[in-house]
mmCIF file of C-alpha atoms in Angstrom:
data_model
loop_
_atom_site.group_PDB
_atom_site.id
_atom_site.type_symbol
_atom_site.label_atom_id
_atom_site.label_comp_id
_atom_site.label_asym_id
_atom_site.label_seq_id
_atom_site.Cartn_x
_atom_site.Cartn_y
_atom_site.Cartn_z
ATOM 1 C CA UNK A 1 0.018 -0.022 -0.049
ATOM 2 C CA UNK A 2 1.081 3.638 -0.531
ATOM 3 C CA UNK A 3 2.085 6.181 2.225
ATOM 4 C CA UNK A 4 3.261 9.303 2.342
ATOM 5 C CA UNK A 5 5.528 11.155 4.752
ATOM 6 C CA UNK A 6 6.075 14.701 5.810
ATOM 7 C CA UNK A 7 8.907 15.868 8.225
ATOM 8 C CA UNK A 8 9.620 17.704 10.318
ATOM 9 C CA UNK A 9 6.085 17.573 12.233
ATOM 10 C CA UNK A 10 6.596 20.817 13.430
ATOM 11 C CA UNK A 11 9.005 23.666 12.943
ATOM 12 C CA UNK A 12 9.757 27.065 14.747
ATOM 13 C CA UNK A 13 11.747 29.331 12.787
ATOM 14 C CA UNK A 14 12.981 32.857 12.990
ATOM 15 C CA UNK A 15 12.227 35.716 10.340
ATOM 16 C CA UNK A 16 14.658 35.538 7.582
ATOM 17 C CA UNK A 17 15.878 31.928 8.249
ATOM 18 C CA UNK A 18 15.900 29.387 5.634
ATOM 19 C CA UNK A 19 13.288 26.608 5.195
ATOM 20 C CA UNK A 20 13.201 23.086 3.951
ATOM 21 C CA UNK A 21 10.313 20.786 4.205
ATOM 22 C CA UNK A 22 10.376 17.357 2.952
ATOM 23 C CA UNK A 23 7.859 14.895 1.580
ATOM 24 C CA UNK A 24 8.161 11.257 0.363
ATOM 25 C CA UNK A 25 5.595 8.809 -1.004
ATOM 26 C CA UNK A 26 6.254 5.233 -0.611
ATOM 27 C CA UNK A 27 4.483 2.318 -2.779
ATOM 28 C CA UNK A 28 3.858 3.998 -6.134
ATOM 29 C CA UNK A 29 5.554 5.358 -9.010
ATOM 30 C CA UNK A 30 5.621 8.668 -10.915
ATOM 31 C CA UNK A 31 2.969 10.218 -8.793
ATOM 32 C CA UNK A 32 1.652 13.788 -9.189
ATOM 33 C CA UNK A 33 2.858 15.695 -6.066
ATOM 34 C CA UNK A 34 1.476 18.661 -4.403
ATOM 35 C CA UNK A 35 2.220 21.402 -1.636
ATOM 36 C CA UNK A 36 -0.720 22.894 0.166
ATOM 37 C CA UNK A 37 -0.737 25.468 2.928
ATOM 38 C CA UNK A 38 -3.634 25.790 5.368
ATOM 39 C CA UNK A 39 -3.687 29.135 7.367
ATOM 40 C CA UNK A 40 -5.692 28.943 10.580
ATOM 41 C CA UNK A 41 -9.204 28.693 9.947
ATOM 42 C CA UNK A 42 -9.030 28.876 6.422
ATOM 43 C CA UNK A 43 -9.349 26.264 3.662
ATOM 44 C CA UNK A 44 -6.443 24.933 1.499
ATOM 45 C CA UNK A 45 -4.224 26.959 -0.892
ATOM 46 C CA UNK A 46 -2.406 25.146 -3.418
ATOM 47 C CA UNK A 47 1.224 26.148 -3.655
ATOM 48 C CA UNK A 48 3.119 24.111 -6.045
ATOM 49 C CA UNK A 49 2.360 20.863 -7.965
ATOM 50 C CA UNK A 50 4.406 18.479 -9.811
ATOM 51 C CA UNK A 51 3.781 15.945 -12.481
ATOM 52 C CA UNK A 52 7.396 14.625 -12.976
ATOM 53 C CA UNK A 53 10.854 14.848 -11.760
ATOM 54 C CA UNK A 54 12.018 18.400 -12.148
ATOM 55 C CA UNK A 55 8.765 19.676 -13.235
ATOM 56 C CA UNK A 56 7.324 22.078 -10.798
ATOM 57 C CA UNK A 57 4.266 24.326 -11.475
ATOM 58 C CA UNK A 58 3.550 27.335 -9.166
ATOM 59 C CA UNK A 59 0.281 28.571 -8.311
ATOM 60 C CA UNK A 60 0.728 31.490 -6.042
ATOM 61 C CA UNK A 61 3.814 33.815 -6.468
ATOM 62 C CA UNK A 62 5.579 34.113 -3.158
ATOM 63 C CA UNK A 63 9.033 33.484 -1.374
ATOM 64 C CA UNK A 64 8.313 29.829 -1.412
ATOM 65 C CA UNK A 65 10.001 27.268 -4.092
ATOM 66 C CA UNK A 66 9.500 23.517 -4.413
ATOM 67 C CA UNK A 67 11.863 20.963 -6.200
ATOM 68 C CA UNK A 68 11.441 17.409 -7.174
ATOM 69 C CA UNK A 69 14.744 15.733 -7.247
ATOM 70 C CA UNK A 70 13.662 12.266 -6.998
ATOM 71 C CA UNK A 71 10.291 10.501 -8.402
ATOM 72 C CA UNK A 72 8.806 10.315 -4.914
ATOM 73 C CA UNK A 73 10.390 13.164 -3.089
ATOM 74 C CA UNK A 74 9.088 16.653 -3.254
ATOM 75 C CA UNK A 75 10.732 19.475 -1.248
ATOM 76 C CA UNK A 76 9.345 22.821 -0.434
ATOM 77 C CA UNK A 77 11.990 25.618 0.540
ATOM 78 C CA UNK A 78 12.257 29.325 1.185
ATOM 79 C CA UNK A 79 15.535 31.305 1.507
ATOM 80 C CA UNK A 80 14.484 33.941 3.996
ATOM 81 C CA UNK A 81 11.175 33.228 5.847
ATOM 82 C CA UNK A 82 8.424 35.806 6.440
ATOM 83 C CA UNK A 83 6.059 36.061 9.366
ATOM 84 C CA UNK A 84 3.199 35.322 6.697
ATOM 85 C CA UNK A 85 4.631 32.019 5.950
ATOM 86 C CA UNK A 86 3.461 30.623 9.107
ATOM 87 C CA UNK A 87 0.767 27.793 8.490
ATOM 88 C CA UNK A 88 0.083 24.182 8.263
ATOM 89 C CA UNK A 89 1.772 22.658 5.154
ATOM 90 C CA UNK A 90 0.489 19.649 3.559
ATOM 91 C CA UNK A 91 2.094 17.282 0.683
ATOM 92 C CA UNK A 92 -0.345 15.207 -1.215
ATOM 93 C CA UNK A 93 0.055 12.774 -4.001
ATOM 94 C CA UNK A 94 -2.468 11.330 -6.782
ATOM 95 C CA UNK A 95 -1.745 8.590 -9.173
ATOM 96 C CA UNK A 96 -0.562 9.450 -12.827
ATOM 97 C CA UNK A 97 -2.587 8.417 -15.628
ATOM 98 C CA UNK A 98 -5.659 7.128 -13.538
ATOM 99 C CA UNK A 99 -9.108 8.232 -14.019
ATOM 100 C CA UNK A 100 -9.638 9.077 -10.465
ATOM 101 C CA UNK A 101 -8.531 12.731 -9.242
ATOM 102 C CA UNK A 102 -8.466 11.822 -5.669
ATOM 103 C CA UNK A 103 -5.457 13.295 -3.569
ATOM 104 C CA UNK A 104 -3.967 11.538 -0.499
ATOM 105 C CA UNK A 105 -2.537 13.635 1.952
ATOM 106 C CA UNK A 106 0.454 13.507 4.243
ATOM 107 C CA UNK A 107 0.408 14.258 8.235
ATOM 108 C CA UNK A 108 1.401 17.863 7.514
ATOM 109 C CA UNK A 109 4.072 20.115 8.997
ATOM 110 C CA UNK A 110 3.188 22.798 11.533
ATOM 111 C CA UNK A 111 5.286 26.012 10.748
ATOM 112 C CA UNK A 112 5.518 29.020 13.013
ATOM 113 C CA UNK A 113 7.756 31.948 12.114
ATOM 114 C CA UNK A 114 8.430 34.042 14.836
ATOM 115 C CA UNK B 1 -12.413 28.018 -13.367
ATOM 116 C CA UNK B 2 -14.013 25.715 -10.949
ATOM 117 C CA UNK B 3 -14.968 26.738 -7.326
ATOM 118 C CA UNK B 4 -16.528 25.200 -4.400
ATOM 119 C CA UNK B 5 -18.714 26.927 -1.778
ATOM 120 C CA UNK B 6 -19.277 25.383 1.633
ATOM 121 C CA UNK B 7 -21.858 27.914 3.463
ATOM 122 C CA UNK B 8 -21.773 26.671 6.918
ATOM 123 C CA UNK B 9 -18.492 27.734 8.519
ATOM 124 C CA UNK B 10 -19.435 26.072 11.843
ATOM 125 C CA UNK B 11 -22.340 23.552 12.420
ATOM 126 C CA UNK B 12 -23.054 21.765 15.947
ATOM 127 C CA UNK B 13 -25.120 18.653 16.451
ATOM 128 C CA UNK B 14 -25.801 16.388 19.144
ATOM 129 C CA UNK B 15 -24.539 13.033 19.309
ATOM 130 C CA UNK B 16 -26.880 10.524 17.584
ATOM 131 C CA UNK B 17 -28.669 13.453 15.793
ATOM 132 C CA UNK B 18 -28.501 13.285 11.764
ATOM 133 C CA UNK B 19 -25.985 15.232 10.092
ATOM 134 C CA UNK B 20 -26.146 17.229 6.718
ATOM 135 C CA UNK B 21 -22.854 19.376 5.380
ATOM 136 C CA UNK B 22 -23.617 21.607 2.211
ATOM 137 C CA UNK B 23 -21.612 21.786 -0.628
ATOM 138 C CA UNK B 24 -22.113 23.941 -4.019
ATOM 139 C CA UNK B 25 -19.710 23.820 -6.902
ATOM 140 C CA UNK B 26 -19.269 25.653 -10.012
ATOM 141 C CA UNK B 27 -17.731 23.792 -12.891
ATOM 142 C CA UNK B 28 -18.348 23.549 -16.618
ATOM 143 C CA UNK B 29 -18.213 20.023 -17.350
ATOM 144 C CA UNK B 30 -19.359 16.918 -15.294
ATOM 145 C CA UNK B 31 -17.398 17.471 -12.043
ATOM 146 C CA UNK B 32 -15.136 15.015 -10.111
ATOM 147 C CA UNK B 33 -16.148 15.563 -6.449
ATOM 148 C CA UNK B 34 -14.753 14.705 -3.008
ATOM 149 C CA UNK B 35 -15.523 15.100 0.551
ATOM 150 C CA UNK B 36 -12.336 14.958 2.985
ATOM 151 C CA UNK B 37 -12.082 15.150 6.638
ATOM 152 C CA UNK B 38 -9.369 16.684 9.108
ATOM 153 C CA UNK B 39 -9.036 16.163 12.733
ATOM 154 C CA UNK B 40 -7.211 18.918 14.463
ATOM 155 C CA UNK B 41 -3.676 18.724 13.759
ATOM 156 C CA UNK B 42 -3.853 16.067 11.080
ATOM 157 C CA UNK B 43 -3.758 15.511 7.248
ATOM 158 C CA UNK B 44 -6.861 15.154 5.371
ATOM 159 C CA UNK B 45 -8.660 11.791 5.060
ATOM 160 C CA UNK B 46 -10.655 10.760 2.018
ATOM 161 C CA UNK B 47 -14.409 9.983 2.873
ATOM 162 C CA UNK B 48 -15.906 9.548 -0.447
ATOM 163 C CA UNK B 49 -15.663 10.643 -4.014
ATOM 164 C CA UNK B 50 -18.086 10.831 -7.109
ATOM 165 C CA UNK B 51 -17.215 10.331 -10.565
ATOM 166 C CA UNK B 52 -20.176 9.264 -12.512
ATOM 167 C CA UNK B 53 -22.917 6.758 -12.109
ATOM 168 C CA UNK B 54 -25.128 6.216 -8.900
ATOM 169 C CA UNK B 55 -25.648 9.953 -7.530
ATOM 170 C CA UNK B 56 -25.555 8.468 -3.985
ATOM 171 C CA UNK B 57 -22.176 7.555 -2.929
ATOM 172 C CA UNK B 58 -21.221 5.689 0.198
ATOM 173 C CA UNK B 59 -18.140 6.422 2.013
ATOM 174 C CA UNK B 60 -16.260 5.517 5.118
ATOM 175 C CA UNK B 61 -17.324 5.935 8.784
ATOM 176 C CA UNK B 62 -20.920 5.545 7.654
ATOM 177 C CA UNK B 63 -20.939 8.922 5.566
ATOM 178 C CA UNK B 64 -22.958 9.399 2.353
ATOM 179 C CA UNK B 65 -22.934 11.898 -0.252
ATOM 180 C CA UNK B 66 -25.904 12.879 -2.972
ATOM 181 C CA UNK B 67 -24.965 14.393 -6.234
ATOM 182 C CA UNK B 68 -27.555 16.824 -7.720
ATOM 183 C CA UNK B 69 -26.542 18.236 -10.882
ATOM 184 C CA UNK B 70 -29.711 20.433 -10.956
ATOM 185 C CA UNK B 71 -28.616 22.110 -7.960
ATOM 186 C CA UNK B 72 -24.785 21.853 -8.562
ATOM 187 C CA UNK B 73 -24.770 20.328 -4.896
ATOM 188 C CA UNK B 74 -22.670 17.432 -3.341
ATOM 189 C CA UNK B 75 -24.143 17.362 0.160
ATOM 190 C CA UNK B 76 -22.806 15.134 2.996
ATOM 191 C CA UNK B 77 -24.994 13.098 5.292
ATOM 192 C CA UNK B 78 -24.781 11.054 8.312
ATOM 193 C CA UNK B 79 -27.987 9.373 10.129
ATOM 194 C CA UNK B 80 -26.332 9.435 13.477
ATOM 195 C CA UNK B 81 -23.313 11.539 14.415
ATOM 196 C CA UNK B 82 -20.670 9.887 16.927
ATOM 197 C CA UNK B 83 -18.622 12.153 19.058
ATOM 198 C CA UNK B 84 -15.634 10.963 17.072
ATOM 199 C CA UNK B 85 -16.912 12.811 13.881
ATOM 200 C CA UNK B 86 -16.099 16.145 15.432
ATOM 201 C CA UNK B 87 -13.509 17.546 12.833
ATOM 202 C CA UNK B 88 -13.291 19.926 10.016
ATOM 203 C CA UNK B 89 -14.837 18.662 6.402
ATOM 204 C CA UNK B 90 -13.888 19.753 3.114
ATOM 205 C CA UNK B 91 -15.387 19.426 -0.115
ATOM 206 C CA UNK B 92 -13.477 19.473 -3.235
ATOM 207 C CA UNK B 93 -13.999 19.372 -7.185
ATOM 208 C CA UNK B 94 -11.508 17.990 -9.671
ATOM 209 C CA UNK B 95 -10.050 20.034 -12.404
ATOM 210 C CA UNK B 96 -9.452 18.416 -15.830
ATOM 211 C CA UNK B 97 -5.858 18.538 -16.611
ATOM 212 C CA UNK B 98 -2.288 16.657 -16.431
ATOM 213 C CA UNK B 99 -2.163 17.317 -12.862
ATOM 214 C CA UNK B 100 -5.515 16.648 -11.853
ATOM 215 C CA UNK B 101 -5.925 19.475 -9.603
ATOM 216 C CA UNK B 102 -8.406 19.784 -6.683
ATOM 217 C CA UNK B 103 -10.141 23.119 -5.655
ATOM 218 C CA UNK B 104 -11.336 23.070 -1.958
ATOM 219 C CA UNK B 105 -14.030 24.699 -0.328
ATOM 220 C CA UNK B 106 -13.241 26.650 2.880
ATOM 221 C CA UNK B 107 -14.457 23.915 5.060
ATOM 222 C CA UNK B 108 -17.059 23.356 7.724
ATOM 223 C CA UNK B 109 -16.068 22.720 11.485
ATOM 224 C CA UNK B 110 -18.336 20.228 13.149
ATOM 225 C CA UNK B 111 -18.826 20.131 16.959
ATOM 226 C CA UNK B 112 -20.571 17.242 18.363
ATOM 227 C CA UNK B 113 -22.302 17.850 21.733
ATOM 228 C CA UNK B 114 -22.704 14.937 24.193
#
């Protein structure tokens, strides 16, 4: 069966510091991968998605970036964090070339920028 | 572009009572529709999905949803709510494209009274 991992689970970082959040998927090949941010009391905002290694699409202009160095690894980064980057970051995957559209979510990373 | 509206931000029900969470979507073609549930500090779990066929779909944890094309709705129901159902519920619509993106509603927070 497929599993999705995210780490770290929680992170407290000062303003201006760098960020690296990692997401890995097991048990599937060539998945679509997604990064979402969920601010307190709000819905999900799609940040990036990827349909393959090195292929990244950005949905929202910001100081975040994403990379996909391996088939089942998706990384969210920032060179300098802002207070507004605080939130709950969720990674998700969906199967490629499959009729269904459902996405499967990881446990999330709680980021607090101080 | 597709959109999803969940008109109820917060719903409170008593344990054992019936539940209906509303979801309205806007999409130009036949929609792919989903309901997800999120417990505090956790990722999202897929409850059920609709692609085609029978408009009444069954999901996990005793939930069901009915697709009504004429009303552009996909409401979630449960005949008898349990205290463990307290969580936030998100409706989502699938967008056609290679990345199979989902657009989420803003969520409905469910409180269950003993």
